[in-house]
Coordinates of N, CA and C in Angstrom, one line a residue:
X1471 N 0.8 -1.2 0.0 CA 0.0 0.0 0.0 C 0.9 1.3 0.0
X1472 N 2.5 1.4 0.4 CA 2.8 2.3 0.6 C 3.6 2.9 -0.5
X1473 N 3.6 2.2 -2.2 CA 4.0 2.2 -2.8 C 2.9 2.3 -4.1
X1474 N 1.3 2.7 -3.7 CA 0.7 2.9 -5.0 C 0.8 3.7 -5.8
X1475 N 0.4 3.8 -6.9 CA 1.0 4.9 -8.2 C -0.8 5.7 -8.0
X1476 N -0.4 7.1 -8.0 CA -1.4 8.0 -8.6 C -2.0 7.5 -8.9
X1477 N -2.1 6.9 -10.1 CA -3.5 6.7 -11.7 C -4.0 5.6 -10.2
X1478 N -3.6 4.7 -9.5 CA -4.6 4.0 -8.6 C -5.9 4.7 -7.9
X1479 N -5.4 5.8 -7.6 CA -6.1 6.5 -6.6 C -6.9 7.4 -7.5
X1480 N -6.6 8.0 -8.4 CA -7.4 9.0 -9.5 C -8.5 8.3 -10.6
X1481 N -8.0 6.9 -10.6 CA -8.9 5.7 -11.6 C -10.6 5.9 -11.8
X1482 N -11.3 6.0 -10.7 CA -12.6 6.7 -10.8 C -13.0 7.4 -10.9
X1483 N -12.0 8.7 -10.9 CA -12.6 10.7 -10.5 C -13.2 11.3 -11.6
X1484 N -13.9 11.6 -11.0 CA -14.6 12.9 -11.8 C -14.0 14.4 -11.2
X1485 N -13.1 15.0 -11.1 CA -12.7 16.2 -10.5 C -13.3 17.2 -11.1
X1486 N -13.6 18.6 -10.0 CA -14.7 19.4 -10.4 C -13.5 20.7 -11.5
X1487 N -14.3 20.5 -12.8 CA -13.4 21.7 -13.2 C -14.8 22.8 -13.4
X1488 N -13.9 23.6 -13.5 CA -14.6 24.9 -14.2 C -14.0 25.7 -15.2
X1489 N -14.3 27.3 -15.6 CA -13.8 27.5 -16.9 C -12.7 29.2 -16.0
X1490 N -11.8 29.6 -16.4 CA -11.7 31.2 -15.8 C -12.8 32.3 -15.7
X1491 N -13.5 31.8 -16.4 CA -14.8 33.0 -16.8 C -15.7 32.6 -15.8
X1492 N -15.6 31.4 -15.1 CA -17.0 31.0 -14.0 C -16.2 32.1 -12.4
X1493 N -17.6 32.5 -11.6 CA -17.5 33.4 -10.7 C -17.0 32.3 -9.3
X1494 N -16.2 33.0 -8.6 CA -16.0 32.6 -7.6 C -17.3 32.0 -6.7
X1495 N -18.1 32.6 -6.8 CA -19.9 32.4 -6.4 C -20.4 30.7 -6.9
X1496 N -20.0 30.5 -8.1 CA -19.9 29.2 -8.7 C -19.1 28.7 -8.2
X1497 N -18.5 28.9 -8.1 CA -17.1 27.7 -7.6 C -17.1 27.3 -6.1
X1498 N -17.4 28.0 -5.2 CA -17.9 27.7 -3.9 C -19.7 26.9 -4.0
X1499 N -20.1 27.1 -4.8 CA -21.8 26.3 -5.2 C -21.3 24.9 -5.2
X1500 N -20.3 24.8 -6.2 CA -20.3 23.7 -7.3 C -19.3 22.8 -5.9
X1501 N -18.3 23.5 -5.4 CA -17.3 22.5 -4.4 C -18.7 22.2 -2.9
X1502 N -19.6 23.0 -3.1 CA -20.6 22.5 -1.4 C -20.8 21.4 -2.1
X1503 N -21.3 21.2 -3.5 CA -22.4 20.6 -3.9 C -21.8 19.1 -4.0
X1504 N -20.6 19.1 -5.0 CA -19.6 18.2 -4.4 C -18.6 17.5 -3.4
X1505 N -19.0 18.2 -2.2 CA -18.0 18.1 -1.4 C -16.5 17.8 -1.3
X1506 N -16.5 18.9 -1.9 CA -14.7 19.0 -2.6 C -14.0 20.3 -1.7
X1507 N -12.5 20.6 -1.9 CA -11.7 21.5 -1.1 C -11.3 22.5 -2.5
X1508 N -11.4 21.9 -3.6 CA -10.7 22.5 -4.6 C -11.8 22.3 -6.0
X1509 N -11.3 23.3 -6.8 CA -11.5 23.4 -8.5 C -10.4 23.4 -9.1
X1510 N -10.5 22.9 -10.3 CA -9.5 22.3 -11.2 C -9.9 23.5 -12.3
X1511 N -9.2 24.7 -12.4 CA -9.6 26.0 -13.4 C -9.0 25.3 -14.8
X1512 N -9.6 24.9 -15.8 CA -9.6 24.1 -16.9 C -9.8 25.3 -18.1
X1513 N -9.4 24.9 -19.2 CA -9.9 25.5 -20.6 C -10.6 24.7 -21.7
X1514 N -11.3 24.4 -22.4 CA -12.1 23.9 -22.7 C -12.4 22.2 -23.4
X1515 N -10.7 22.2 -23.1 CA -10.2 20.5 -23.7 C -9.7 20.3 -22.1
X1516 N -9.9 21.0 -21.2 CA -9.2 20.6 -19.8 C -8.0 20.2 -19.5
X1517 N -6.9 21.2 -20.2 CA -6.0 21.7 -19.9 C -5.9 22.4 -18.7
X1518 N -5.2 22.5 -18.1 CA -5.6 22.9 -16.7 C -4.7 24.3 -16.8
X1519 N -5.4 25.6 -16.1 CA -5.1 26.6 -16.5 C -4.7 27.1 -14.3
X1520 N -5.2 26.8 -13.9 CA -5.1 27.1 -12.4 C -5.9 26.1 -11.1
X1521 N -5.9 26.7 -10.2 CA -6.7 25.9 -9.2 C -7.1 27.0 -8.3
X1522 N -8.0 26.4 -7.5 CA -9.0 27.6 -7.0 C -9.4 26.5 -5.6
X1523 N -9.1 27.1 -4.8 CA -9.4 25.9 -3.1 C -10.1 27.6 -2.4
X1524 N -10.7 26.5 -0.9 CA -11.2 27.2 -0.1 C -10.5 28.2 0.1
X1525 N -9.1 28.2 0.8 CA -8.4 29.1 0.7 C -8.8 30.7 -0.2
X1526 N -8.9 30.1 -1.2 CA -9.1 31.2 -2.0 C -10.2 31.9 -1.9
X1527 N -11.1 31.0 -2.1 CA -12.5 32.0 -1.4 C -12.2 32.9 -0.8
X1528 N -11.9 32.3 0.8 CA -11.9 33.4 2.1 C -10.8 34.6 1.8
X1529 N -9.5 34.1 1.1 CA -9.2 35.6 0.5 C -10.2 36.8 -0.6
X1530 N -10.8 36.5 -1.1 CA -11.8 37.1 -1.9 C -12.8 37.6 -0.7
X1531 N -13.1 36.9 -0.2 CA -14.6 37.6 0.8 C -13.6 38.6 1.6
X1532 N -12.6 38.5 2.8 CA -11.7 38.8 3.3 C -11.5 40.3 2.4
X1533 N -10.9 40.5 1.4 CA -10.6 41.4 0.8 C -11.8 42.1 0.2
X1534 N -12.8 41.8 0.4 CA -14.2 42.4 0.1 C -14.8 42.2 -1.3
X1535 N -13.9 41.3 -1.9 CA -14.2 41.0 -3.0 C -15.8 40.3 -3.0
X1536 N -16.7 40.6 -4.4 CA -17.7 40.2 -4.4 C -17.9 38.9 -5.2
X1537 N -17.9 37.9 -4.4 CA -17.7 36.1 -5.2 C -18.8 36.1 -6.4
X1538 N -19.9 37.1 -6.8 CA -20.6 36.8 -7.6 C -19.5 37.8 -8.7
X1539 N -19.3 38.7 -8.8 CA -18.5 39.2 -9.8 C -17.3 38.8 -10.1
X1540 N -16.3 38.4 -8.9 CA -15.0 37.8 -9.5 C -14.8 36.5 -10.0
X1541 N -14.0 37.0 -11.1 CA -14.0 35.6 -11.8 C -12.9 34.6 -11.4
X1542 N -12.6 33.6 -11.6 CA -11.9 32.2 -10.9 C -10.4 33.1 -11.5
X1543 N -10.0 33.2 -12.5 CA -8.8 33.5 -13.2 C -8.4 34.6 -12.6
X1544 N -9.4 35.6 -11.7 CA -8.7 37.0 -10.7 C -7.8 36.1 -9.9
X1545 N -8.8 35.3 -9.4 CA -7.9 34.4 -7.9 C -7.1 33.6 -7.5
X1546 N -7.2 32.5 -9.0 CA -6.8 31.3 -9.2 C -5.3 30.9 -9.0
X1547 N -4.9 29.8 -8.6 CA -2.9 30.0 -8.2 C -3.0 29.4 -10.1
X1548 N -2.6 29.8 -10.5 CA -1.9 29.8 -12.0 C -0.4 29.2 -12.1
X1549 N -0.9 28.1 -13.0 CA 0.2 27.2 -13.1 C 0.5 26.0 -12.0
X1550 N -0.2 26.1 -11.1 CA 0.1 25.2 -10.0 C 0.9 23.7 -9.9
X1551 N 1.7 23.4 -9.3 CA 2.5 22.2 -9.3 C 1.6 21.0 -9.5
X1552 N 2.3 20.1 -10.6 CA 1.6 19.0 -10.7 C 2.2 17.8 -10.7
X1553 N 1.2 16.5 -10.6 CA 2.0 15.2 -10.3 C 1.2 14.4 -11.7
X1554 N 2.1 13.7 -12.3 CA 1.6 12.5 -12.9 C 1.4 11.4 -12.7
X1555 N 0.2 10.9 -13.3 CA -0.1 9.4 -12.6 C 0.7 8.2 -12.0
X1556 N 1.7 8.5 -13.1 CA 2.7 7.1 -12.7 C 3.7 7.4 -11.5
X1557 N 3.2 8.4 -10.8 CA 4.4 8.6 -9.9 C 3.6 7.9 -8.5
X1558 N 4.1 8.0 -7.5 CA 4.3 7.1 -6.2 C 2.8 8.5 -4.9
X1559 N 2.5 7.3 -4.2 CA 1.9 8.6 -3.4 C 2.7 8.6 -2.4
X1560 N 3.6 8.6 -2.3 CA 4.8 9.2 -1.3 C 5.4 10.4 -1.8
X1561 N 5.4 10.4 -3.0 CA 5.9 11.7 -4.0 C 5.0 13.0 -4.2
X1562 N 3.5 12.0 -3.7 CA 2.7 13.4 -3.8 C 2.6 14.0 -2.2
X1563 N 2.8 13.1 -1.3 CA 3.2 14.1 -0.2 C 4.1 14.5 0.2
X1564 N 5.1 14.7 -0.4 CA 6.5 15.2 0.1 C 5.9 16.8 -0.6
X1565 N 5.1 16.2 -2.1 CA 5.2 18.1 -2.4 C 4.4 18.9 -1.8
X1566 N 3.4 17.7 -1.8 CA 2.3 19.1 -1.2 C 2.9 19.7 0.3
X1567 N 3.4 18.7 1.2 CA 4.2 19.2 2.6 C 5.7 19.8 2.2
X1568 N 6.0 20.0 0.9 CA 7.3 20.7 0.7 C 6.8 22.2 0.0
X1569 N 5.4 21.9 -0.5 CA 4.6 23.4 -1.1 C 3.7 23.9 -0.4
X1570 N 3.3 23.2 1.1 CA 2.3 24.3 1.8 C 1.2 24.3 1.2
X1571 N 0.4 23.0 0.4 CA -1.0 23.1 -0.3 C -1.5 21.6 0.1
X1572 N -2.7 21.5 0.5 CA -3.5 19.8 0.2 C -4.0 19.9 -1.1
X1573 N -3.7 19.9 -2.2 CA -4.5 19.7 -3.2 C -3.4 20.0 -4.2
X1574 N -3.6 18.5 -5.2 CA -2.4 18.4 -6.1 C -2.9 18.0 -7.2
X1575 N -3.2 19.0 -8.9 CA -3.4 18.4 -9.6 C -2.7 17.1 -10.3
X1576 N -3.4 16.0 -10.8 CA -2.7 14.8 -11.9 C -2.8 15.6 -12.9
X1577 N -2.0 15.4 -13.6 CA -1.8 15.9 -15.5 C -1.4 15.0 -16.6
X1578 N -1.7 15.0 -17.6 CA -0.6 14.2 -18.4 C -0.9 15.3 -19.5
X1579 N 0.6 15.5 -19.8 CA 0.7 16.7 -21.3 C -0.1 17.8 -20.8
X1580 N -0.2 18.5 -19.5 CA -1.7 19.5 -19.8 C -2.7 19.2 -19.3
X1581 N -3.2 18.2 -19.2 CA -4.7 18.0 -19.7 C -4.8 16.8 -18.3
X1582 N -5.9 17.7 -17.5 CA -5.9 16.8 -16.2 C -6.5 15.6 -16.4
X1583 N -6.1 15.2 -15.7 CA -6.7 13.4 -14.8 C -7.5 13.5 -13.7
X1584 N -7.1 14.3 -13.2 CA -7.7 13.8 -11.7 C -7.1 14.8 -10.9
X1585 N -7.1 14.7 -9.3 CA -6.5 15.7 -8.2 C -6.4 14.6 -6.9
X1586 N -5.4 14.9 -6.4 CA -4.9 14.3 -5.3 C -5.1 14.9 -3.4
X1587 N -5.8 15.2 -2.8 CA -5.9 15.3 -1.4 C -5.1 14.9 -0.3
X1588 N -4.4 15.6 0.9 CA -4.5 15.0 1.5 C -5.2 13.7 1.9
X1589 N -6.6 13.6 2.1 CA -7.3 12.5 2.6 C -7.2 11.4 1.8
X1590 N -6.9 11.5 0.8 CA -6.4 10.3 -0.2 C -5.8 9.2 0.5
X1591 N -5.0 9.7 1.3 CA -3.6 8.7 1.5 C -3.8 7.9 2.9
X1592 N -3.2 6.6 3.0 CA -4.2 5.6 4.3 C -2.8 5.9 4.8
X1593 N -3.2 4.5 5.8 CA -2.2 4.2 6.6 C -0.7 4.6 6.4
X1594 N -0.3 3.2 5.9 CA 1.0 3.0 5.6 C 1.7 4.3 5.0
X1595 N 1.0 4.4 4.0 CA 1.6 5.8 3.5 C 2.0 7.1 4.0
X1596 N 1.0 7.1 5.0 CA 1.1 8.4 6.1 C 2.1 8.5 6.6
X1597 N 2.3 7.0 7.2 CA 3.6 6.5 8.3 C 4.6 6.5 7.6
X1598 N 5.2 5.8 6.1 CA 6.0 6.2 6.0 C 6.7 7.6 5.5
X1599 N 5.8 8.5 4.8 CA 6.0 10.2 5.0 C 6.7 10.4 5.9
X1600 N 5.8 10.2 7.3 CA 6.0 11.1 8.9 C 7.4 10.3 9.0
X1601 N 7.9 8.7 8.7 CA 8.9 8.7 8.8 C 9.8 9.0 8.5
X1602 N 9.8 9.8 7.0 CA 10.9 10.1 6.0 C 11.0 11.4 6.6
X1603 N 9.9 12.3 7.0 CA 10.1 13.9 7.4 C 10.8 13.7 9.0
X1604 N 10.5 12.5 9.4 CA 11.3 12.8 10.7 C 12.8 12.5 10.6
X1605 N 12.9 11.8 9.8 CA 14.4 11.7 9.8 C 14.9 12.8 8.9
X1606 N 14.0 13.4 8.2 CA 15.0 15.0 7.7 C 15.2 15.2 8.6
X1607 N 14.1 15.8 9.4 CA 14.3 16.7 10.5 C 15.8 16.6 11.0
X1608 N 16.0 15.5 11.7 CA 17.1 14.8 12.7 C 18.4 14.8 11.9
X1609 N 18.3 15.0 10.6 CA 19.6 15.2 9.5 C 20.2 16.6 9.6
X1610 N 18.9 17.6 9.4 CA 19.0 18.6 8.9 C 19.2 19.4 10.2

């Protein structure tokens, strides 16, 4: 288990995209409705153009922004780090705990797969993470 590849875990997904032109107002609708943490900001062959998480919301309200007027592509982290299927889910938590985000698009060429979560990841996996970061720690 502590050695599955991405495409194992993304095999079923439907991940929520949307377009830059949909309102931040949509995008908090569409992630209740799904009970999701993130949008996958896509372009029309779903190429993936940005991502849009809770986070981002509460900056937008926070800053007085109006979620029905602002559009996803004002807010969106653009370009955001990605992982490909065939790679390991040990690899996808080292980045998201080495980039400060739970939410990691899959790509291949562009054009998403799927998205990765924290909660994705069981047991084994977890444990050996916490053990790899604990022995940075004790290195470094």
């Amino acid at each position: 288990m502590t050695n599955r590849n991405i495409s194992f875990i993304v095999k079923d997904q439907n991940p929520l995209m949307l377009r830059p032109t949909d309102t931040v107002q949509a995008a908090c609708r569409s992630m209740c409705e799904r009970s999701v943490g993130a949008v996958l900001v896509t372009d029309a062959h779903a190429h993936l153009k940005g991502i849009f998480t809770g986070r981002d919301a509460v900056q937008v309200i926070a800053s007085g922004g109006d979620p029905a007027k602002v559009h996803l592509s004002e807010v969106m982290t653009a370009k955001p780090d990605t992982i490909e299927p065939e790679r390991k889910a040990i690899e996808a938590l080292h980045m998201m705990c080495d980039g400060g985000y739970r939410h990691l698009p899959v790509v291949v060429d562009g054009k998403v797969v799927g998205i990765v979560s924290r909660s994705d990841f069981k047991g084994l996996e977890l444990d050996q993470f916490e053990d790899e970061q604990s022995l940075w720690e004790r290195i470094c």
